[in-house]
CSV table of C-alpha atoms in Angstrom, one decimal:
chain,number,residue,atom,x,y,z
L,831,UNK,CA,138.0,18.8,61.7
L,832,UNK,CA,141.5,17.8,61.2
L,833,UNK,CA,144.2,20.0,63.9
L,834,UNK,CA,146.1,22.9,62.1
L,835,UNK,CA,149.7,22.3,62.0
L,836,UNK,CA,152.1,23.3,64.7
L,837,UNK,CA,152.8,27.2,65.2
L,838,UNK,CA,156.5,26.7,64.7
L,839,UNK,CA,155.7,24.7,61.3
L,840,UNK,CA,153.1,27.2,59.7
L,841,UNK,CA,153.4,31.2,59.1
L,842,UNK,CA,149.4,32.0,59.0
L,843,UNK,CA,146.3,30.2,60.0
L,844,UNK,CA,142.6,31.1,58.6
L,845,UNK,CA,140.0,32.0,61.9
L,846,UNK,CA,138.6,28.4,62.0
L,847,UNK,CA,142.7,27.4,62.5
L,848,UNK,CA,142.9,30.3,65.6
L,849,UNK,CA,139.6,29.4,66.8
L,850,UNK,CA,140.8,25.6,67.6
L,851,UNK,CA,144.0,26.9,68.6
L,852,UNK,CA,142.8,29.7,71.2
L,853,UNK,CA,139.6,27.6,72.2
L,854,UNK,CA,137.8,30.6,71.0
L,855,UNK,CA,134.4,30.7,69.1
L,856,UNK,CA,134.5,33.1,66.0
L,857,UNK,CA,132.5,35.9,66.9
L,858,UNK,CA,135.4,36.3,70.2
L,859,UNK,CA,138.2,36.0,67.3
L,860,UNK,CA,136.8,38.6,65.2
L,861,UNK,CA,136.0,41.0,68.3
L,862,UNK,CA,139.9,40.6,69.6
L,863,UNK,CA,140.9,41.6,66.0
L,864,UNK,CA,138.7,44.8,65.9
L,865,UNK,CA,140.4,45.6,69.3
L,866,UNK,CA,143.6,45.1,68.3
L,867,UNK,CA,144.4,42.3,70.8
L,868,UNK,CA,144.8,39.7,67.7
L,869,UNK,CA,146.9,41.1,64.7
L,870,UNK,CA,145.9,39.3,61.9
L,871,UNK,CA,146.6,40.1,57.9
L,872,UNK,CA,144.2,39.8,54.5
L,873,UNK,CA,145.1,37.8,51.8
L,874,UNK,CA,143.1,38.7,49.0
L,875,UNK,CA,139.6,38.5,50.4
L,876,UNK,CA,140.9,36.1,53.3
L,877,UNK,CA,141.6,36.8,56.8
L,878,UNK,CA,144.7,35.3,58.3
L,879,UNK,CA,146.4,35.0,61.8
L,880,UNK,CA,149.7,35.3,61.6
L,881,UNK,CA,151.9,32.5,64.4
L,882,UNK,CA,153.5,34.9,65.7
L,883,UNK,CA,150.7,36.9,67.0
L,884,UNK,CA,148.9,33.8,68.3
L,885,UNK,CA,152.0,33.6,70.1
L,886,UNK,CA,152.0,37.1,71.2
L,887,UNK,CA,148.1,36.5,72.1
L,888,UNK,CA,148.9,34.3,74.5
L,889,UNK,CA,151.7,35.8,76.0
L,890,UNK,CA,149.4,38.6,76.7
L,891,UNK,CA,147.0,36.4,78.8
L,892,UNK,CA,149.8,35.0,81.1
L,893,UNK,CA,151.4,38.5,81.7
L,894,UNK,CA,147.8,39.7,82.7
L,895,UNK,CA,147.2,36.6,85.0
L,896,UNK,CA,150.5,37.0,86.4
L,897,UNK,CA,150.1,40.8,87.1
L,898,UNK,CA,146.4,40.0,88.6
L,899,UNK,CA,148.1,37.3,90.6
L,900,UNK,CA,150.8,40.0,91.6
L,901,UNK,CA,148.4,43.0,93.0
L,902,UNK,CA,146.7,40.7,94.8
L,903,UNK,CA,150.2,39.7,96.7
L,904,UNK,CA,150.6,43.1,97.1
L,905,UNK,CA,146.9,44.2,98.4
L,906,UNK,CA,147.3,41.1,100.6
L,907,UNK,CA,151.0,42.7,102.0
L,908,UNK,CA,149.4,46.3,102.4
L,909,UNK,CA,147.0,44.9,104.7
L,910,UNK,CA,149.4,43.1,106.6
L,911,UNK,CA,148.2,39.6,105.7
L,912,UNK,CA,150.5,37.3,104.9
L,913,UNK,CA,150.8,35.2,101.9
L,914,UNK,CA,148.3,32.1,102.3
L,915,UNK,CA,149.0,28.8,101.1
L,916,UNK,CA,147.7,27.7,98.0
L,917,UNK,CA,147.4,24.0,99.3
L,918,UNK,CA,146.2,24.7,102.3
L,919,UNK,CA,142.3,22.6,102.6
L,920,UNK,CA,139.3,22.5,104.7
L,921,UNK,CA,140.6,19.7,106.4
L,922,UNK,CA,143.4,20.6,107.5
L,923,UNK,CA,141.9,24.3,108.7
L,924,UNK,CA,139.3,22.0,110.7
L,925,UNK,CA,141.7,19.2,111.9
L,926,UNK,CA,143.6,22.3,113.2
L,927,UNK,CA,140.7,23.9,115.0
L,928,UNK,CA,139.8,20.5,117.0
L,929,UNK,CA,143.2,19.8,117.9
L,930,UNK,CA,143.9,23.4,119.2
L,931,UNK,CA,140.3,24.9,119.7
L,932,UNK,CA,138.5,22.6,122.2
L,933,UNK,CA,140.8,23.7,125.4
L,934,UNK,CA,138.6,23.5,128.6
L,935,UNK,CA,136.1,21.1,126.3
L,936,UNK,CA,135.2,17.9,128.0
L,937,UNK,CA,136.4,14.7,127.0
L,938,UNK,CA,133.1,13.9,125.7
L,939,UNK,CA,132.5,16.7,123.9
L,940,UNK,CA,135.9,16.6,122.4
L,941,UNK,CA,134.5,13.3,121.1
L,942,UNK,CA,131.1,14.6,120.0
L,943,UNK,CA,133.0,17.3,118.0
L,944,UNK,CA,135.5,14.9,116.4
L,945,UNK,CA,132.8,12.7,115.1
L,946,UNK,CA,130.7,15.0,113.5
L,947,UNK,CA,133.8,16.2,111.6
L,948,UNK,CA,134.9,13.2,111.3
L,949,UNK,CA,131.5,11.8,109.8
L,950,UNK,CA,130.2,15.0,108.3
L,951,UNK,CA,132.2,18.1,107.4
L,952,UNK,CA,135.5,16.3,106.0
L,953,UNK,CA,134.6,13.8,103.7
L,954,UNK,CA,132.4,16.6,102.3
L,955,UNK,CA,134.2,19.4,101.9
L,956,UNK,CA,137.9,18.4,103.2
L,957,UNK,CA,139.9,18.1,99.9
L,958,UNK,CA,138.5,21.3,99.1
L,959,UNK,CA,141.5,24.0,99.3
L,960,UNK,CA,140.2,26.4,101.6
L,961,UNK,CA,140.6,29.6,99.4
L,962,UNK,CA,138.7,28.2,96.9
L,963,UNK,CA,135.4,28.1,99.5
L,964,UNK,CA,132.6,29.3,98.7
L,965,UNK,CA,128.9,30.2,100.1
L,966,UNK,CA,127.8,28.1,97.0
L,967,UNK,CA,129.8,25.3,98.6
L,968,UNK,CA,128.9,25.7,101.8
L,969,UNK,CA,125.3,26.6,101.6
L,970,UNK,CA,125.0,23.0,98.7
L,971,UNK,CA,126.5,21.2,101.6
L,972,UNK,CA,124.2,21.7,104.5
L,973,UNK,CA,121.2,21.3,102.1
L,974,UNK,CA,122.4,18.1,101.3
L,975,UNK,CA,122.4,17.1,105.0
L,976,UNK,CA,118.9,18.4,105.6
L,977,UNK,CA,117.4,15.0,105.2
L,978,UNK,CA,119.7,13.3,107.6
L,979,UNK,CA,120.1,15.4,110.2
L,980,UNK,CA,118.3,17.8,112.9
L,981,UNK,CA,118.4,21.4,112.9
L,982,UNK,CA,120.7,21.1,116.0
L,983,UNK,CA,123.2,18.5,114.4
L,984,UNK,CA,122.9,20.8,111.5
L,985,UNK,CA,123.5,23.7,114.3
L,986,UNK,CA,126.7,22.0,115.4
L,987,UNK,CA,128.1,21.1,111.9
L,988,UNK,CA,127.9,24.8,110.5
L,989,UNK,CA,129.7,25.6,113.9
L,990,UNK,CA,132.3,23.2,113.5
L,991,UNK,CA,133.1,24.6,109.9
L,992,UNK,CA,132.8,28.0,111.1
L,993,UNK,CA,135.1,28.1,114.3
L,994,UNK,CA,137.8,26.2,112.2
L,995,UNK,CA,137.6,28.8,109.3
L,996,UNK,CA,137.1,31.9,111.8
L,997,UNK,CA,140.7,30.2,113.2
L,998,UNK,CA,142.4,30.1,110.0
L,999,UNK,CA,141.5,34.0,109.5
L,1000,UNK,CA,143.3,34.7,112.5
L,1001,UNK,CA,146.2,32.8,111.3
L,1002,UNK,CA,145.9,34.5,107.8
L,1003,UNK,CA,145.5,31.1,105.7
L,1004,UNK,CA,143.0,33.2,104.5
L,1005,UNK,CA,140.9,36.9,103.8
L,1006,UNK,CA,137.3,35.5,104.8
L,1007,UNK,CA,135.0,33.4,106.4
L,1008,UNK,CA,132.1,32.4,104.1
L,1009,UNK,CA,130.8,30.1,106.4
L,1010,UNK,CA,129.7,33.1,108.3
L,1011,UNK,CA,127.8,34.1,105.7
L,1012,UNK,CA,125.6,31.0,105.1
L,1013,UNK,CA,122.1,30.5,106.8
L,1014,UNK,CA,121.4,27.2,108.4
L,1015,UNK,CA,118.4,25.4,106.9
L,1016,UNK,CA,115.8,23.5,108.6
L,1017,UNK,CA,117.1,19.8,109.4
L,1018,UNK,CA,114.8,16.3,109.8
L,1019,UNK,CA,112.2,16.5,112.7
L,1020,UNK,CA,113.4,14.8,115.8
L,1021,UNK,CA,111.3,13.3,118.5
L,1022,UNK,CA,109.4,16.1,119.7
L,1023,UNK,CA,109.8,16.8,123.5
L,1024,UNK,CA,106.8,15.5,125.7
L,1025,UNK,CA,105.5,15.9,129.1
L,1026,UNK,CA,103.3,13.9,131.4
L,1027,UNK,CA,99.9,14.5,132.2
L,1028,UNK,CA,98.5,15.0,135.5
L,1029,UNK,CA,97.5,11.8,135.9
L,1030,UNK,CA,100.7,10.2,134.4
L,1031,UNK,CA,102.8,12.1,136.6
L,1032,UNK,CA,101.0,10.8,139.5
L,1033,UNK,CA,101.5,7.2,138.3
L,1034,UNK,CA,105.0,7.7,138.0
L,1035,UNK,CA,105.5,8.7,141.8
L,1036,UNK,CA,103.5,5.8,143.1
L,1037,UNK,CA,105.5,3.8,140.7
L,1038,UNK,CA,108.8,5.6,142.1
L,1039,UNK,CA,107.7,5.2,145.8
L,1040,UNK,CA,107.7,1.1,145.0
L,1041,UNK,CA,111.6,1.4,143.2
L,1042,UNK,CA,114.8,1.9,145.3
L,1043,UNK,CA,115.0,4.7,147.4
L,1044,UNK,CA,117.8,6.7,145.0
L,1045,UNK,CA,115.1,6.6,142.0
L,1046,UNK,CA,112.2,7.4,144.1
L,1047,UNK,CA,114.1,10.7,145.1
L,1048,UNK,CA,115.1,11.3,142.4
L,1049,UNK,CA,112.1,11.6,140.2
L,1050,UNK,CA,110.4,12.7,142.8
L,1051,UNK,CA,113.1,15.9,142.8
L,1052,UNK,CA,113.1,16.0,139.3
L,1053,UNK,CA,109.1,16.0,139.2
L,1054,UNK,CA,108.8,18.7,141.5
L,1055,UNK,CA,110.8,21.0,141.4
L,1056,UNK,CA,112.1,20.7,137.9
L,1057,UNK,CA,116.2,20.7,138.3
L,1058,UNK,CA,117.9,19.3,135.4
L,1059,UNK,CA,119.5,15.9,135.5
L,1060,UNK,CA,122.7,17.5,135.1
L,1061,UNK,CA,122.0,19.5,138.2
L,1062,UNK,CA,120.7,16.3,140.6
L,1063,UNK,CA,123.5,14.4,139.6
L,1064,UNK,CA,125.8,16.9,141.1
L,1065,UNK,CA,123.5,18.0,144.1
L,1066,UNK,CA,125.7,17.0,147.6
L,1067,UNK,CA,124.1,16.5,151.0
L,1068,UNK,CA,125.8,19.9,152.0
L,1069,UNK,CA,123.3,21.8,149.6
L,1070,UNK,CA,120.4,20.3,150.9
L,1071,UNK,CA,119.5,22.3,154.2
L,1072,UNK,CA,117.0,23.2,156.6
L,1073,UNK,CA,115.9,26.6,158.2
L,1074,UNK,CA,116.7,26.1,162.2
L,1075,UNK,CA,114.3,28.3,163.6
L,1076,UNK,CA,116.2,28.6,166.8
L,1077,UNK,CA,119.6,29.7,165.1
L,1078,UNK,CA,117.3,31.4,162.4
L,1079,UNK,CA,119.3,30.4,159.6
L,1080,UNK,CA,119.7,27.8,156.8
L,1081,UNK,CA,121.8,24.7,157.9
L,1082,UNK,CA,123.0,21.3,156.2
L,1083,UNK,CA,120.6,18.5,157.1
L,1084,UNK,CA,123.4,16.7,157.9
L,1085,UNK,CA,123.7,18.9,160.8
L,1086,UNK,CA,120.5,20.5,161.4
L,1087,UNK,CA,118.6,17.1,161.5
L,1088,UNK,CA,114.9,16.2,159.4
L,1089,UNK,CA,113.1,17.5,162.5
L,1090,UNK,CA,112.1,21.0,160.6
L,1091,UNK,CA,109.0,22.9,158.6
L,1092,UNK,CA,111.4,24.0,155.5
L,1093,UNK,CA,113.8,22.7,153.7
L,1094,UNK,CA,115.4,23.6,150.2
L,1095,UNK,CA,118.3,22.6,148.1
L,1096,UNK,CA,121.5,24.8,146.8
L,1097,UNK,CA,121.4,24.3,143.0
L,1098,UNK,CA,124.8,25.5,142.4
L,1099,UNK,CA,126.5,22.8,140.5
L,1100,UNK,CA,126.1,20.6,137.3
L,1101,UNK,CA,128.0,17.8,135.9
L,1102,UNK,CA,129.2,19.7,133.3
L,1103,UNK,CA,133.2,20.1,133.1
L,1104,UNK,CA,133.8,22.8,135.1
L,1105,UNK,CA,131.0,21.7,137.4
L,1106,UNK,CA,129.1,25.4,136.8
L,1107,UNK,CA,125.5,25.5,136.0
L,1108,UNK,CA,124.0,25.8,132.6
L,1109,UNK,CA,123.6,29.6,132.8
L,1110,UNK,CA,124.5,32.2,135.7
L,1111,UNK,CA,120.7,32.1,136.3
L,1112,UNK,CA,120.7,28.7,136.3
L,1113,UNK,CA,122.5,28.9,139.7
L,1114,UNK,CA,119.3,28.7,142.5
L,1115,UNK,CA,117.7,28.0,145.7
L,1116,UNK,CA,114.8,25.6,145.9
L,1117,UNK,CA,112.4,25.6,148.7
L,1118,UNK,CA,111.4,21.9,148.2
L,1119,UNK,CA,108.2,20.3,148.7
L,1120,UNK,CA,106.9,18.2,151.6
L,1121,UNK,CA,107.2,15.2,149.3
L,1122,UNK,CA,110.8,15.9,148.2
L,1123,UNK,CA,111.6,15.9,151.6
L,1124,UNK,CA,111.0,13.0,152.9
L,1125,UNK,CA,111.9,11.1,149.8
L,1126,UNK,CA,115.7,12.9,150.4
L,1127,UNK,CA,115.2,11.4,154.4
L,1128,UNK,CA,114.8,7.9,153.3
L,1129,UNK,CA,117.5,8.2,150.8
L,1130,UNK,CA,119.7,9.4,153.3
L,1131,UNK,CA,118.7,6.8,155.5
L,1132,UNK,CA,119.4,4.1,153.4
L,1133,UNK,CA,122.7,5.8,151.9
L,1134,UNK,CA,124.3,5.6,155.5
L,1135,UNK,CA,123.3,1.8,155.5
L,1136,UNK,CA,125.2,1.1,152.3
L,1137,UNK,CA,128.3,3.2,153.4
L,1138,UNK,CA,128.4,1.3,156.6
L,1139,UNK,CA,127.9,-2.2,154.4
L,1140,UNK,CA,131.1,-1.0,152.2
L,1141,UNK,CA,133.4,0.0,154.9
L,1142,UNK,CA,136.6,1.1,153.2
L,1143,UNK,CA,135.2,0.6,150.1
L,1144,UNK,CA,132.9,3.6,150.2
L,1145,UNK,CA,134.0,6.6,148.1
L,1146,UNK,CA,133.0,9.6,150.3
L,1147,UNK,CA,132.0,12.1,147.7
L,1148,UNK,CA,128.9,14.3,150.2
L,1149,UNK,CA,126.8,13.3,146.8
L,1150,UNK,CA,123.0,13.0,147.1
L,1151,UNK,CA,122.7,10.5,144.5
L,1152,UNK,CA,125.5,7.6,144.2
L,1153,UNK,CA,126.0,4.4,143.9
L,1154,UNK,CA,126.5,1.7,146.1
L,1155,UNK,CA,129.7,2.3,146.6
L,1156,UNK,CA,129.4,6.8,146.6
L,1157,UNK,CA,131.0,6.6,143.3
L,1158,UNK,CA,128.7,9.7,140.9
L,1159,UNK,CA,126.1,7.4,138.7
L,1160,UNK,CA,126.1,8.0,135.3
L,1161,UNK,CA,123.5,9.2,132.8
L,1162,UNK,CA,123.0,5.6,131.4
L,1163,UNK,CA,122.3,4.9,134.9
L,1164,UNK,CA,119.9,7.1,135.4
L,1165,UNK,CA,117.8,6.6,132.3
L,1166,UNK,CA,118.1,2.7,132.9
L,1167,UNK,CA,116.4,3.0,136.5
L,1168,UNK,CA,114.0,6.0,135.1
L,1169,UNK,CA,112.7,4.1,132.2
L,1170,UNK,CA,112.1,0.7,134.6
L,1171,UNK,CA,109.8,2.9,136.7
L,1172,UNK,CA,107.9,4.5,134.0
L,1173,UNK,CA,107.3,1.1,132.4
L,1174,UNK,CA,105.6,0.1,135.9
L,1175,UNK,CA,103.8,3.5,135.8
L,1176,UNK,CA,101.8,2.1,132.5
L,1177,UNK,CA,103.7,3.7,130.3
L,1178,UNK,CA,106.2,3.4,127.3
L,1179,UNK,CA,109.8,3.3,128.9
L,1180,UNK,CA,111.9,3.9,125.7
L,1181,UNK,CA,109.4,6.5,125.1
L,1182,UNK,CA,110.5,8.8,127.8
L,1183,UNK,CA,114.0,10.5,129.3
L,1184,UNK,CA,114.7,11.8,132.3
L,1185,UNK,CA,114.9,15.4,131.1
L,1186,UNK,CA,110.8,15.2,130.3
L,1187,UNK,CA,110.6,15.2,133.9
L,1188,UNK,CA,111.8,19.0,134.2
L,1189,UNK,CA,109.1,19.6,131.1
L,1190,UNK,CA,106.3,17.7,133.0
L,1191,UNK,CA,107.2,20.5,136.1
L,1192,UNK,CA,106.8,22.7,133.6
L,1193,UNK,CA,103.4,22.2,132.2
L,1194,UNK,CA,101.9,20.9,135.6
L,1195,UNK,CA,103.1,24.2,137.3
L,1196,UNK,CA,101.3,26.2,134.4
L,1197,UNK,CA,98.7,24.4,134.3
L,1198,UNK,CA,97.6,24.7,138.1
L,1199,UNK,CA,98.2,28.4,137.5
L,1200,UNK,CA,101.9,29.3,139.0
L,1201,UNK,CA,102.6,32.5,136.5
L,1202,UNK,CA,105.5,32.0,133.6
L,1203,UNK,CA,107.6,34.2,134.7
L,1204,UNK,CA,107.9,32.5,138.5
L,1205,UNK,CA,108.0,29.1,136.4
L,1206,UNK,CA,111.0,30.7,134.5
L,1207,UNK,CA,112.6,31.8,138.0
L,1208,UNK,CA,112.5,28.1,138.6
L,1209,UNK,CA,114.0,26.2,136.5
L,1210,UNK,CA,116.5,28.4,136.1
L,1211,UNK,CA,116.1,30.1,132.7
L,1212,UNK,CA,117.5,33.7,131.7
L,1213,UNK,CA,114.1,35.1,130.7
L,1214,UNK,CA,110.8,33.5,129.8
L,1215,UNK,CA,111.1,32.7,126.4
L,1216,UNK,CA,112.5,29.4,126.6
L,1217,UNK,CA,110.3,28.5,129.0
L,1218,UNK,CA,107.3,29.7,127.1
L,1219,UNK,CA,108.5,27.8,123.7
L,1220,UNK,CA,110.2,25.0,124.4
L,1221,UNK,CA,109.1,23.6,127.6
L,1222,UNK,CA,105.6,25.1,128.8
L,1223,UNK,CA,102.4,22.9,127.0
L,1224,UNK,CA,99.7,24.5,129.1
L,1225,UNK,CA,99.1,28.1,130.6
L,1226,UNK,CA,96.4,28.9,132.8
L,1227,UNK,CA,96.0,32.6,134.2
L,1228,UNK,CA,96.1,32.0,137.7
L,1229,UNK,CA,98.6,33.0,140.7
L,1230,UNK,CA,100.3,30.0,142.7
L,1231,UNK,CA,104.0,29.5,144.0
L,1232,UNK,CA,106.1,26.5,143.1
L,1233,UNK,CA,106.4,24.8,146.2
L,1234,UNK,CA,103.4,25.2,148.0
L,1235,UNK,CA,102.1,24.7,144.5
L,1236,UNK,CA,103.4,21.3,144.6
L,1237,UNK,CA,102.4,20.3,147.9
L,1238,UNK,CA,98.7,21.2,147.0
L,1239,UNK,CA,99.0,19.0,143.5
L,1240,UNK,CA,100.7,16.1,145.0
L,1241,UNK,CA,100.3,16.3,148.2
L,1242,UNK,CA,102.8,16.2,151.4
């Protein structure tokens, strides 16, 4: 179809003329002309549009647009917001959170956070101006990430997007947060948790009983009475005591001596960046097992030694597990020496982490009959719901107590 002329250059078009004009089908040109929102005129039995009222057409649509535009300014001032950028993206709202939003954060989790925005949420969804968001957007997005990532990662994405969105709303760049509104979807299955059998776990600690002395206690630790690796990394001589029956009260080992019937441990600190515990009722004491106990003599033992080798070199830091030197060891550490040992045990090193320990006290605990609810009291946990979903793989309906528990499984 060959363009009409020009409006300037021609007085009246026929409907197919306004209809490539407006971008209009026919049936919408005919239906603005019975409303009166198209004037048009008849030439014999022709219908014409006149220029001018194409003109006028038109002008109608911006003045609406701009009045729309206009009460929503004002609706926005009534409510006290102010005006938001039009420009303003995703990217920039979630740039802003991580540089201003992570305060108290450690420097590795700064990192983690940074990377998965970095790697996930920006190239994504950053150009995107951040009015224009929507659940559609949003909801497309994590869907497409299902296949790639875990629920958790999936978990820690939405959050990312959310807290920097929830941040802009406070600093009125915009009205809403529809990240807020969006469910997270199930991600790819990760490696499931495990835990050791019986008989595994008694492999491992003859296995750990032939390692160093700073493995064997601490497997042996985290076997038995199920601390987190966060919370034996962090574990100082000063929080491992013994009950002095002739001052009747619980004292260092450090100064009460090994030469007691109880001992327990203090678990009132974690590696984590403010060196608090996971949870409030994460924070514990431990009446530890005949076998902890003299695993945490020998390390002791052999810890002096290695001060006394370093001299000045020796970092005095009162922790239970160090290096050579009483520097903290790291988690790489850890799951280096851990993964040596289980290897020995008979088993699959890179199969196993450290953490599967705390399951393994878990599910041996239950199993031998020690109630879920004194299993929750245990390990720390708020209630009994984690314990019963996430970490517990048997339950037997018998009543036992942790330690003594332990003692009887393992032996003293």
């Amino acid at each position: 179809m060959t363009p009409p002329l020009p409006a300037h250059d021609r007085r009246l078009y026929r409907v197919c003329e306004a209809m490539f004009l407006l971008s209009l089908s026919r049936s919408v040109i005919y239906e603005l002309i019975r409303s009166g929102r198209l004037r048009s005129v008849t030439q014999g039995r022709t219908r014409l549009i006149p220029a001018s009222a194409i003109e006028d057409y038109i002008s109608l649509l911006e003045q609406t647009e701009a009045k729309a535009k206009l009460k929503e300014i004002v609706r926005d001032h009534e409510d006290g917001l102010a005006i938001a950028p039009t420009n303003y993206t995703v990217a920039d709202a979630v740039r802003y959170w991580l540089q201003h939003g992570l305060g108290g954060r450690s420097s590795a989790t700064v990192k983690m956070y940074n990377t998965y925005a970095d790697t996930h949420v920006i190239p994504a969804l950053g150009a995107r101006k951040l009015r224009d968001l929507s659940v559609e957007d949003v909801d497309k997005w994590l869907a497409s990430k299902t296949s790639e990532l875990g629920t958790r990662s999936l978990k820690l994405i939405h959050g990312i997007l959310n807290r920097a969105v929830k941040s802009a709303m406070r600093r009125d760049k915009i009205k809403r947060n529809v990240v807020d509104l969006c469910d997270i979807p199930e991600g790819r299955a990760g490696r499931p948790s495990k835990a050791l059998t019986l008989a595994q776990a008694l492999a491992v600690l003859t296995q750990a009983e032939k390692s160093g002395e700073r493995m064997r206690a601490y497997i042996v630790l985290s076997l038995l009475i199920g601390a987190r690796t966060e919370e034996l990394r962090a574990l100082l001589w000063s929080h491992v005591v013994a009950y002095d029956e002739a001052q009747a009260a619980w004292l260092p080992v450090g100064e009460a001596g090994w030469e007691h019937e109880e001992f327990a441990i203090y678990v009132w600190r974690s590696v984590r960046q403010k060196g608090d515990t996971k949870t409030v009722k994460s924070r514990r004491s431990l009446k530890l097992p005949r076998r902890c106990v003299e695993a945490l003599r020998l390390l002791k033992e052999a810890q002096e030694i290695a001060q006394e080798k370093a001299g000045d070199g020796w970092k005095d830091t009162d922790l239970v597990f160090c290096t050579r030197t009483g520097t903290p060891v790291t988690a790489h550490n850890v799951r280096r020496d851990f993964r040596k040992v289980v290897e020995g045990a008979g088993l699959t090193g890179r199969e196993w982490s450290p953490r599967e320990l705390r399951h393994s006290f878990v599910s041996v605990l239950s199993d031998s009959g020690v109630p879920i609810e004194d299993i929750s009291r245990l390990v720390g946990h708020s209630n009994t719901v984690v314990t019963e979903t996430v970490y517990r793989h048997q339950i037997r309906p018998v009543i036992m107590q942790g330690a003594a528990a332990m003692d009887q499984i393992f032996g003293s």
